[in-house]
PDB file of N, CA and C in Angstrom:
ATOM      1  N   MET A   1       0.852  -1.182   0.000  1.00  0.00           N
ATOM      2  CA  MET A   1       0.000   0.000   0.000  1.00  0.00           C
ATOM      3  C   MET A   1       0.892   1.238   0.000  1.00  0.00           C
ATOM      4  N   GLY A   2       0.646   2.141  -0.926  1.00  0.00           N
ATOM      5  CA  GLY A   2       1.384   3.383  -0.980  1.00  0.00           C
ATOM      6  C   GLY A   2       0.770   4.440  -0.085  1.00  0.00           C
ATOM      7  N   ALA A   3       1.513   5.498   0.139  1.00  0.00           N
ATOM      8  CA  ALA A   3       1.034   6.577   1.005  1.00  0.00           C
ATOM      9  C   ALA A   3      -0.270   7.187   0.482  1.00  0.00           C
ATOM     10  N   GLU A   4      -0.431   7.230  -0.843  1.00  0.00           N
ATOM     11  CA  GLU A   4      -1.655   7.806  -1.414  1.00  0.00           C
ATOM     12  C   GLU A   4      -2.895   6.982  -1.073  1.00  0.00           C
ATOM     13  N   ASP A   5      -2.694   5.713  -0.724  1.00  0.00           N
ATOM     14  CA  ASP A   5      -3.804   4.829  -0.384  1.00  0.00           C
ATOM     15  C   ASP A   5      -4.042   4.733   1.121  1.00  0.00           C
ATOM     16  N   SER A   6      -3.235   5.429   1.900  1.00  0.00           N
ATOM     17  CA  SER A   6      -3.309   5.258   3.352  1.00  0.00           C
ATOM     18  C   SER A   6      -4.472   6.039   3.961  1.00  0.00           C
ATOM     19  N   ALA A   7      -4.949   5.488   5.056  1.00  0.00           N
ATOM     20  CA  ALA A   7      -6.018   6.161   5.816  1.00  0.00           C
ATOM     21  C   ALA A   7      -5.508   7.491   6.371  1.00  0.00           C
ATOM     22  N   PHE A   8      -4.230   7.550   6.744  1.00  0.00           N
ATOM     23  CA  PHE A   8      -3.674   8.795   7.287  1.00  0.00           C
ATOM     24  C   PHE A   8      -3.664   9.894   6.221  1.00  0.00           C
ATOM     25  N   TYR A   9      -3.305   9.550   5.005  1.00  0.00           N
ATOM     26  CA  TYR A   9      -3.324  10.544   3.916  1.00  0.00           C
ATOM     27  C   TYR A   9      -4.747  11.054   3.693  1.00  0.00           C
ATOM     28  N   ARG A  10      -5.706  10.149   3.680  1.00  0.00           N
ATOM     29  CA  ARG A  10      -7.111  10.581   3.534  1.00  0.00           C
ATOM     30  C   ARG A  10      -7.523  11.453   4.707  1.00  0.00           C
ATOM     31  N   TRP A  11      -7.063  11.119   5.909  1.00  0.00           N
ATOM     32  CA  TRP A  11      -7.362  11.917   7.091  1.00  0.00           C
ATOM     33  C   TRP A  11      -6.778  13.326   6.932  1.00  0.00           C
ATOM     34  N   LEU A  12      -5.533  13.399   6.477  1.00  0.00           N
ATOM     35  CA  LEU A  12      -4.901  14.704   6.252  1.00  0.00           C
ATOM     36  C   LEU A  12      -5.683  15.528   5.231  1.00  0.00           C
ATOM     37  N   LEU A  13      -6.051  14.904   4.117  1.00  0.00           N
ATOM     38  CA  LEU A  13      -6.776  15.610   3.064  1.00  0.00           C
ATOM     39  C   LEU A  13      -8.173  16.026   3.514  1.00  0.00           C
ATOM     40  N   HIS A  14      -8.752  15.304   4.445  1.00  0.00           N
ATOM     41  CA  HIS A  14     -10.065  15.695   4.994  1.00  0.00           C
ATOM     42  C   HIS A  14      -9.928  16.922   5.894  1.00  0.00           C
ATOM     43  N   HIS A  15      -8.903  16.938   6.754  1.00  0.00           N
ATOM     44  CA  HIS A  15      -8.757  18.017   7.725  1.00  0.00           C
ATOM     45  C   HIS A  15      -8.168  19.301   7.139  1.00  0.00           C
ATOM     46  N   ALA A  16      -7.345  19.182   6.137  1.00  0.00           N
ATOM     47  CA  ALA A  16      -6.679  20.365   5.578  1.00  0.00           C
ATOM     48  C   ALA A  16      -7.660  21.433   5.086  1.00  0.00           C
ATOM     49  N   PRO A  17      -8.672  21.100   4.289  1.00  0.00           N
ATOM     50  CA  PRO A  17      -9.592  22.145   3.821  1.00  0.00           C
ATOM     51  C   PRO A  17     -10.399  22.777   4.960  1.00  0.00           C
ATOM     52  N   LEU A  18     -10.571  22.062   6.056  1.00  0.00           N
ATOM     53  CA  LEU A  18     -11.298  22.629   7.195  1.00  0.00           C
ATOM     54  C   LEU A  18     -10.540  23.813   7.798  1.00  0.00           C
ATOM     55  N   MET A  19      -9.230  23.848   7.576  1.00  0.00           N
ATOM     56  CA  MET A  19      -8.392  24.964   8.024  1.00  0.00           C
ATOM     57  C   MET A  19      -7.997  25.849   6.839  1.00  0.00           C
ATOM     58  N   TYR A  20      -8.788  25.778   5.785  1.00  0.00           N
ATOM     59  CA  TYR A  20      -8.656  26.646   4.607  1.00  0.00           C
ATOM     60  C   TYR A  20      -7.407  26.386   3.778  1.00  0.00           C
ATOM     61  N   TRP A  21      -6.860  25.164   3.837  1.00  0.00           N
ATOM     62  CA  TRP A  21      -5.785  24.781   2.931  1.00  0.00           C
ATOM     63  C   TRP A  21      -6.401  24.536   1.556  1.00  0.00           C
ATOM     64  N   ASN A  22      -5.855  25.167   0.543  1.00  0.00           N
ATOM     65  CA  ASN A  22      -6.270  24.928  -0.832  1.00  0.00           C
ATOM     66  C   ASN A  22      -5.388  23.811  -1.380  1.00  0.00           C
ATOM     67  N   LEU A  23      -5.927  22.615  -1.419  1.00  0.00           N
ATOM     68  CA  LEU A  23      -5.131  21.460  -1.835  1.00  0.00           C
ATOM     69  C   LEU A  23      -4.794  21.458  -3.317  1.00  0.00           C
ATOM     70  N   ASP A  24      -5.490  22.271  -4.091  1.00  0.00           N
ATOM     71  CA  ASP A  24      -5.210  22.353  -5.523  1.00  0.00           C
ATOM     72  C   ASP A  24      -4.171  23.419  -5.849  1.00  0.00           C
ATOM     73  N   ALA A  25      -3.754  24.174  -4.843  1.00  0.00           N
ATOM     74  CA  ALA A  25      -2.751  25.218  -5.056  1.00  0.00           C
ATOM     75  C   ALA A  25      -1.376  24.588  -5.248  1.00  0.00           C
ATOM     76  N   VAL A  26      -0.458  25.378  -5.773  1.00  0.00           N
ATOM     77  CA  VAL A  26       0.932  24.946  -5.909  1.00  0.00           C
ATOM     78  C   VAL A  26       1.818  25.923  -5.151  1.00  0.00           C
ATOM     79  N   ASP A  27       2.909  25.436  -4.641  1.00  0.00           N
ATOM     80  CA  ASP A  27       3.877  26.258  -3.924  1.00  0.00           C
ATOM     81  C   ASP A  27       5.211  26.192  -4.649  1.00  0.00           C
ATOM     82  N   GLU A  28       5.999  27.222  -4.462  1.00  0.00           N
ATOM     83  CA  GLU A  28       7.332  27.288  -5.044  1.00  0.00           C
ATOM     84  C   GLU A  28       8.324  26.858  -3.973  1.00  0.00           C
ATOM     85  N   LEU A  29       9.113  25.828  -4.260  1.00  0.00           N
ATOM     86  CA  LEU A  29      10.082  25.320  -3.301  1.00  0.00           C
ATOM     87  C   LEU A  29      11.418  25.165  -4.010  1.00  0.00           C
ATOM     88  N   ASP A  30      12.367  26.028  -3.664  1.00  0.00           N
ATOM     89  CA  ASP A  30      13.693  26.012  -4.291  1.00  0.00           C
ATOM     90  C   ASP A  30      13.601  26.071  -5.814  1.00  0.00           C
ATOM     91  N   GLY A  31      12.698  26.910  -6.311  1.00  0.00           N
ATOM     92  CA  GLY A  31      12.551  27.086  -7.747  1.00  0.00           C
ATOM     93  C   GLY A  31      11.738  26.011  -8.447  1.00  0.00           C
ATOM     94  N   VAL A  32      11.170  25.099  -7.682  1.00  0.00           N
ATOM     95  CA  VAL A  32      10.371  24.016  -8.253  1.00  0.00           C
ATOM     96  C   VAL A  32       8.922  24.192  -7.814  1.00  0.00           C
ATOM     97  N   THR A  33       8.005  24.049  -8.748  1.00  0.00           N
ATOM     98  CA  THR A  33       6.587  24.136  -8.434  1.00  0.00           C
ATOM     99  C   THR A  33       6.124  22.790  -7.878  1.00  0.00           C
ATOM    100  N   VAL A  34       5.552  22.835  -6.682  1.00  0.00           N
ATOM    101  CA  VAL A  34       5.140  21.611  -5.996  1.00  0.00           C
ATOM    102  C   VAL A  34       3.653  21.708  -5.662  1.00  0.00           C
ATOM    103  N   PRO A  35       2.854  20.744  -6.107  1.00  0.00           N
ATOM    104  CA  PRO A  35       1.446  20.743  -5.715  1.00  0.00           C
ATOM    105  C   PRO A  35       1.328  20.626  -4.193  1.00  0.00           C
ATOM    106  N   ARG A  36       0.467  21.419  -3.600  1.00  0.00           N
ATOM    107  CA  ARG A  36       0.349  21.454  -2.144  1.00  0.00           C
ATOM    108  C   ARG A  36       0.000  20.091  -1.558  1.00  0.00           C
ATOM    109  N   ARG A  37      -0.833  19.302  -2.250  1.00  0.00           N
ATOM    110  CA  ARG A  37      -1.168  17.994  -1.686  1.00  0.00           C
ATOM    111  C   ARG A  37       0.050  17.104  -1.573  1.00  0.00           C
ATOM    112  N   ARG A  38       1.116  17.405  -2.319  1.00  0.00           N
ATOM    113  CA  ARG A  38       2.346  16.619  -2.252  1.00  0.00           C
ATOM    114  C   ARG A  38       2.982  16.733  -0.862  1.00  0.00           C
ATOM    115  N   PHE A  39       2.845  17.899  -0.226  1.00  0.00           N
ATOM    116  CA  PHE A  39       3.383  18.057   1.126  1.00  0.00           C
ATOM    117  C   PHE A  39       2.688  17.094   2.096  1.00  0.00           C
ATOM    118  N   PHE A  40       1.379  16.949   1.930  1.00  0.00           N
ATOM    119  CA  PHE A  40       0.643  16.023   2.789  1.00  0.00           C
ATOM    120  C   PHE A  40       1.022  14.573   2.473  1.00  0.00           C
ATOM    121  N   LEU A  41       1.355  14.317   1.234  1.00  0.00           N
ATOM    122  CA  LEU A  41       1.797  12.977   0.851  1.00  0.00           C
ATOM    123  C   LEU A  41       3.129  12.638   1.525  1.00  0.00           C
ATOM    124  N   VAL A  42       3.995  13.628   1.657  1.00  0.00           N
ATOM    125  CA  VAL A  42       5.268  13.417   2.353  1.00  0.00           C
ATOM    126  C   VAL A  42       5.009  13.042   3.812  1.00  0.00           C
ATOM    127  N   TRP A  43       4.122  13.799   4.475  1.00  0.00           N
ATOM    128  CA  TRP A  43       3.786  13.472   5.868  1.00  0.00           C
ATOM    129  C   TRP A  43       3.216  12.058   5.962  1.00  0.00           C
ATOM    130  N   ALA A  44       2.360  11.706   5.017  1.00  0.00           N
ATOM    131  CA  ALA A  44       1.735  10.380   5.034  1.00  0.00           C
ATOM    132  C   ALA A  44       2.756   9.275   4.759  1.00  0.00           C
ATOM    133  N   SER A  45       3.839   9.597   4.092  1.00  0.00           N
ATOM    134  CA  SER A  45       4.892   8.615   3.831  1.00  0.00           C
ATOM    135  C   SER A  45       5.799   8.430   5.045  1.00  0.00           C
ATOM    136  N   ILE A  46       6.071   9.506   5.746  1.00  0.00           N
ATOM    137  CA  ILE A  46       6.974   9.462   6.891  1.00  0.00           C
ATOM    138  C   ILE A  46       6.324   8.780   8.087  1.00  0.00           C
ATOM    139  N   ALA A  47       5.092   9.134   8.381  1.00  0.00           N
ATOM    140  CA  ALA A  47       4.439   8.694   9.620  1.00  0.00           C
ATOM    141  C   ALA A  47       4.429   7.180   9.820  1.00  0.00           C
ATOM    142  N   PRO A  48       4.007   6.378   8.847  1.00  0.00           N
ATOM    143  CA  PRO A  48       3.935   4.938   9.132  1.00  0.00           C
ATOM    144  C   PRO A  48       5.282   4.226   9.126  1.00  0.00           C
ATOM    145  N   THR A  49       6.304   4.843   8.560  1.00  0.00           N
ATOM    146  CA  THR A  49       7.595   4.170   8.509  1.00  0.00           C
ATOM    147  C   THR A  49       8.458   4.506   9.713  1.00  0.00           C
ATOM    148  N   ASP A  50       8.551   5.770  10.052  1.00  0.00           N
ATOM    149  CA  ASP A  50       9.430   6.199  11.138  1.00  0.00           C
ATOM    150  C   ASP A  50       8.676   6.804  12.311  1.00  0.00           C
ATOM    151  N   GLY A  51       7.386   7.019  12.172  1.00  0.00           N
ATOM    152  CA  GLY A  51       6.645   7.765  13.184  1.00  0.00           C
ATOM    153  C   GLY A  51       6.963   9.242  13.047  1.00  0.00           C
ATOM    154  N   LEU A  52       6.317  10.053  13.822  1.00  0.00           N
ATOM    155  CA  LEU A  52       6.564  11.488  13.797  1.00  0.00           C
ATOM    156  C   LEU A  52       7.123  11.921  15.145  1.00  0.00           C
ATOM    157  N   THR A  53       8.044  12.866  15.107  1.00  0.00           N
ATOM    158  CA  THR A  53       8.582  13.408  16.350  1.00  0.00           C
ATOM    159  C   THR A  53       7.505  14.282  17.001  1.00  0.00           C
ATOM    160  N   PRO A  54       7.663  14.592  18.278  1.00  0.00           N
ATOM    161  CA  PRO A  54       6.709  15.501  18.911  1.00  0.00           C
ATOM    162  C   PRO A  54       6.625  16.860  18.196  1.00  0.00           C
ATOM    163  N   ALA A  55       7.747  17.344  17.687  1.00  0.00           N
ATOM    164  CA  ALA A  55       7.746  18.624  16.972  1.00  0.00           C
ATOM    165  C   ALA A  55       6.956  18.517  15.669  1.00  0.00           C
ATOM    166  N   GLN A  56       7.152  17.427  14.925  1.00  0.00           N
ATOM    167  CA  GLN A  56       6.406  17.224  13.679  1.00  0.00           C
ATOM    168  C   GLN A  56       4.913  17.072  13.958  1.00  0.00           C
ATOM    169  N   THR A  57       4.595  16.305  14.992  1.00  0.00           N
ATOM    170  CA  THR A  57       3.201  16.101  15.356  1.00  0.00           C
ATOM    171  C   THR A  57       2.553  17.430  15.732  1.00  0.00           C
ATOM    172  N   GLY A  58       3.256  18.232  16.508  1.00  0.00           N
ATOM    173  CA  GLY A  58       2.739  19.546  16.900  1.00  0.00           C
ATOM    174  C   GLY A  58       2.548  20.468  15.719  1.00  0.00           C
ATOM    175  N   GLN A  59       3.496  20.453  14.780  1.00  0.00           N
ATOM    176  CA  GLN A  59       3.397  21.293  13.588  1.00  0.00           C
ATOM    177  C   GLN A  59       2.173  20.907  12.759  1.00  0.00           C
ATOM    178  N   LEU A  60       1.985  19.619  12.547  1.00  0.00           N
ATOM    179  CA  LEU A  60       0.812  19.163  11.803  1.00  0.00           C
ATOM    180  C   LEU A  60      -0.477  19.529  12.527  1.00  0.00           C
ATOM    181  N   ALA A  61      -0.498  19.311  13.830  1.00  0.00           N
ATOM    182  CA  ALA A  61      -1.696  19.610  14.614  1.00  0.00           C
ATOM    183  C   ALA A  61      -2.069  21.082  14.505  1.00  0.00           C
ATOM    184  N   ARG A  62      -1.095  21.974  14.645  1.00  0.00           N
ATOM    185  CA  ARG A  62      -1.370  23.414  14.535  1.00  0.00           C
ATOM    186  C   ARG A  62      -1.891  23.767  13.146  1.00  0.00           C
ATOM    187  N   GLY A  63      -1.274  23.198  12.119  1.00  0.00           N
ATOM    188  CA  GLY A  63      -1.672  23.510  10.747  1.00  0.00           C
ATOM    189  C   GLY A  63      -3.045  22.982  10.377  1.00  0.00           C
ATOM    190  N   LEU A  64      -3.469  21.921  11.060  1.00  0.00           N
ATOM    191  CA  LEU A  64      -4.759  21.305  10.738  1.00  0.00           C
ATOM    192  C   LEU A  64      -5.854  21.652  11.744  1.00  0.00           C
ATOM    193  N   GLY A  65      -5.491  22.368  12.809  1.00  0.00           N
ATOM    194  CA  GLY A  65      -6.486  22.756  13.805  1.00  0.00           C
ATOM    195  C   GLY A  65      -6.992  21.595  14.643  1.00  0.00           C
ATOM    196  N   VAL A  66      -6.104  20.637  14.900  1.00  0.00           N
ATOM    197  CA  VAL A  66      -6.444  19.478  15.729  1.00  0.00           C
ATOM    198  C   VAL A  66      -5.416  19.381  16.856  1.00  0.00           C
ATOM    199  N   THR A  67      -5.589  18.421  17.731  1.00  0.00           N
ATOM    200  CA  THR A  67      -4.619  18.240  18.807  1.00  0.00           C
ATOM    201  C   THR A  67      -3.510  17.284  18.358  1.00  0.00           C
ATOM    202  N   PRO A  68      -2.354  17.347  19.008  1.00  0.00           N
ATOM    203  CA  PRO A  68      -1.305  16.377  18.703  1.00  0.00           C
ATOM    204  C   PRO A  68      -1.785  14.935  18.907  1.00  0.00           C
ATOM    205  N   ASP A  69      -2.635  14.716  19.898  1.00  0.00           N
ATOM    206  CA  ASP A  69      -3.177  13.374  20.117  1.00  0.00           C
ATOM    207  C   ASP A  69      -4.025  12.912  18.932  1.00  0.00           C
ATOM    208  N   ASP A  70      -4.747  13.851  18.306  1.00  0.00           N
ATOM    209  CA  ASP A  70      -5.539  13.499  17.116  1.00  0.00           C
ATOM    210  C   ASP A  70      -4.631  13.032  15.983  1.00  0.00           C
ATOM    211  N   VAL A  71      -3.531  13.746  15.779  1.00  0.00           N
ATOM    212  CA  VAL A  71      -2.582  13.375  14.719  1.00  0.00           C
ATOM    213  C   VAL A  71      -1.996  11.988  15.009  1.00  0.00           C
ATOM    214  N   THR A  72      -1.552  11.789  16.240  1.00  0.00           N
ATOM    215  CA  THR A  72      -0.966  10.504  16.612  1.00  0.00           C
ATOM    216  C   THR A  72      -1.965   9.368  16.431  1.00  0.00           C
ATOM    217  N   ALA A  73      -3.190   9.593  16.858  1.00  0.00           N
ATOM    218  CA  ALA A  73      -4.224   8.561  16.724  1.00  0.00           C
ATOM    219  C   ALA A  73      -4.517   8.255  15.263  1.00  0.00           C
ATOM    220  N   ALA A  74      -4.359   9.241  14.381  1.00  0.00           N
ATOM    221  CA  ALA A  74      -4.660   9.042  12.964  1.00  0.00           C
ATOM    222  C   ALA A  74      -3.610   8.169  12.271  1.00  0.00           C
ATOM    223  N   TYR A  75      -2.339   8.292  12.656  1.00  0.00           N
ATOM    224  CA  TYR A  75      -1.328   7.498  11.950  1.00  0.00           C
ATOM    225  C   TYR A  75      -0.882   6.242  12.687  1.00  0.00           C
ATOM    226  N   THR A  76      -1.150   6.151  13.965  1.00  0.00           N
ATOM    227  CA  THR A  76      -0.667   5.014  14.752  1.00  0.00           C
ATOM    228  C   THR A  76      -1.126   3.651  14.227  1.00  0.00           C
ATOM    229  N   PRO A  77      -2.381   3.476  13.818  1.00  0.00           N
ATOM    230  CA  PRO A  77      -2.762   2.146  13.314  1.00  0.00           C
ATOM    231  C   PRO A  77      -1.918   1.695  12.121  1.00  0.00           C
ATOM    232  N   GLU A  78      -1.550   2.612  11.251  1.00  0.00           N
ATOM    233  CA  GLU A  78      -0.721   2.258  10.102  1.00  0.00           C
ATOM    234  C   GLU A  78       0.725   2.037  10.510  1.00  0.00           C
ATOM    235  N   LEU A  79       1.181   2.726  11.516  1.00  0.00           N
ATOM    236  CA  LEU A  79       2.536   2.521  12.026  1.00  0.00           C
ATOM    237  C   LEU A  79       2.654   1.110  12.568  1.00  0.00           C
ATOM    238  N   ARG A  80       1.690   0.699  13.326  1.00  0.00           N
ATOM    239  CA  ARG A  80       1.711  -0.660  13.876  1.00  0.00           C
ATOM    240  C   ARG A  80       1.625  -1.702  12.770  1.00  0.00           C
ATOM    241  N   ALA A  81       0.808  -1.469  11.777  1.00  0.00           N
ATOM    242  CA  ALA A  81       0.678  -2.429  10.672  1.00  0.00           C
ATOM    243  C   ALA A  81       1.995  -2.552   9.920  1.00  0.00           C
ATOM    244  N   ALA A  82       2.674  -1.461   9.701  1.00  0.00           N
ATOM    245  CA  ALA A  82       3.949  -1.505   8.992  1.00  0.00           C
ATOM    246  C   ALA A  82       4.964  -2.293   9.803  1.00  0.00           C
ATOM    247  N   THR A  83       4.986  -2.101  11.104  1.00  0.00           N
ATOM    248  CA  THR A  83       5.932  -2.798  11.948  1.00  0.00           C
ATOM    249  C   THR A  83       5.658  -4.301  11.943  1.00  0.00           C
ATOM    250  N   ILE A  84       4.422  -4.689  12.031  1.00  0.00           N
ATOM    251  CA  ILE A  84       4.053  -6.104  12.008  1.00  0.00           C
ATOM    252  C   ILE A  84       4.453  -6.732  10.679  1.00  0.00           C
ATOM    253  N   ASP A  85       4.191  -6.028   9.584  1.00  0.00           N
ATOM    254  CA  ASP A  85       4.580  -6.544   8.269  1.00  0.00           C
ATOM    255  C   ASP A  85       6.093  -6.751   8.183  1.00  0.00           C
ATOM    256  N   GLU A  86       6.849  -5.780   8.678  1.00  0.00           N
ATOM    257  CA  GLU A  86       8.307  -5.896   8.636  1.00  0.00           C
ATOM    258  C   GLU A  86       8.793  -7.067   9.479  1.00  0.00           C
ATOM    259  N   LEU A  87       8.205  -7.248  10.655  1.00  0.00           N
ATOM    260  CA  LEU A  87       8.581  -8.375  11.495  1.00  0.00           C
ATOM    261  C   LEU A  87       8.251  -9.704  10.832  1.00  0.00           C
ATOM    262  N   ASP A  88       7.115  -9.756  10.204  1.00  0.00           N
ATOM    263  CA  ASP A  88       6.698 -10.974   9.525  1.00  0.00           C
ATOM    264  C   ASP A  88       7.660 -11.313   8.385  1.00  0.00           C
ATOM    265  N   GLN A  89       8.060 -10.316   7.623  1.00  0.00           N
ATOM    266  CA  GLN A  89       9.002 -10.543   6.527  1.00  0.00           C
ATOM    267  C   GLN A  89      10.357 -10.993   7.050  1.00  0.00           C
ATOM    268  N   ALA A  90      10.820 -10.406   8.133  1.00  0.00           N
ATOM    269  CA  ALA A  90      12.119 -10.760   8.704  1.00  0.00           C
ATOM    270  C   ALA A  90      12.114 -12.211   9.215  1.00  0.00           C
ATOM    271  N   ARG A  91      10.970 -12.648   9.708  1.00  0.00           N
ATOM    272  CA  ARG A  91      10.865 -13.995  10.249  1.00  0.00           C
ATOM    273  C   ARG A  91      11.038 -15.047   9.139  1.00  0.00           C
ATOM    274  N   HIS A  92      10.702 -14.683   7.912  1.00  0.00           N
ATOM    275  CA  HIS A  92      10.786 -15.618   6.795  1.00  0.00           C
ATOM    276  C   HIS A  92      12.128 -15.577   6.073  1.00  0.00           C
ATOM    277  N   LEU A  93      13.059 -14.815   6.545  1.00  0.00           N
ATOM    278  CA  LEU A  93      14.392 -14.745   5.905  1.00  0.00           C
ATOM    279  C   LEU A  93      15.224 -15.960   6.219  1.00  0.00           C
TER     280      LEU A  93
END
């Protein structure tokens, strides 16, 4: 499952417009035009693999108008699933 298919990514895309994020907008980053939803895709890619630091969780929470606990609760089920999958694969080596 890719980040675009994750429940956390859908959660991010649901909450972002509630805080007036225009997901169809583009931003300029180091001279490159980046679709704004791509930033949320990055967060959705990081969270289930490495988890988020308290600072990252707080930044997302402030930007989305939710609590840090809400952010953690949104990605934790996928974090656990990724860990279980990795353990299962390692067991078969």
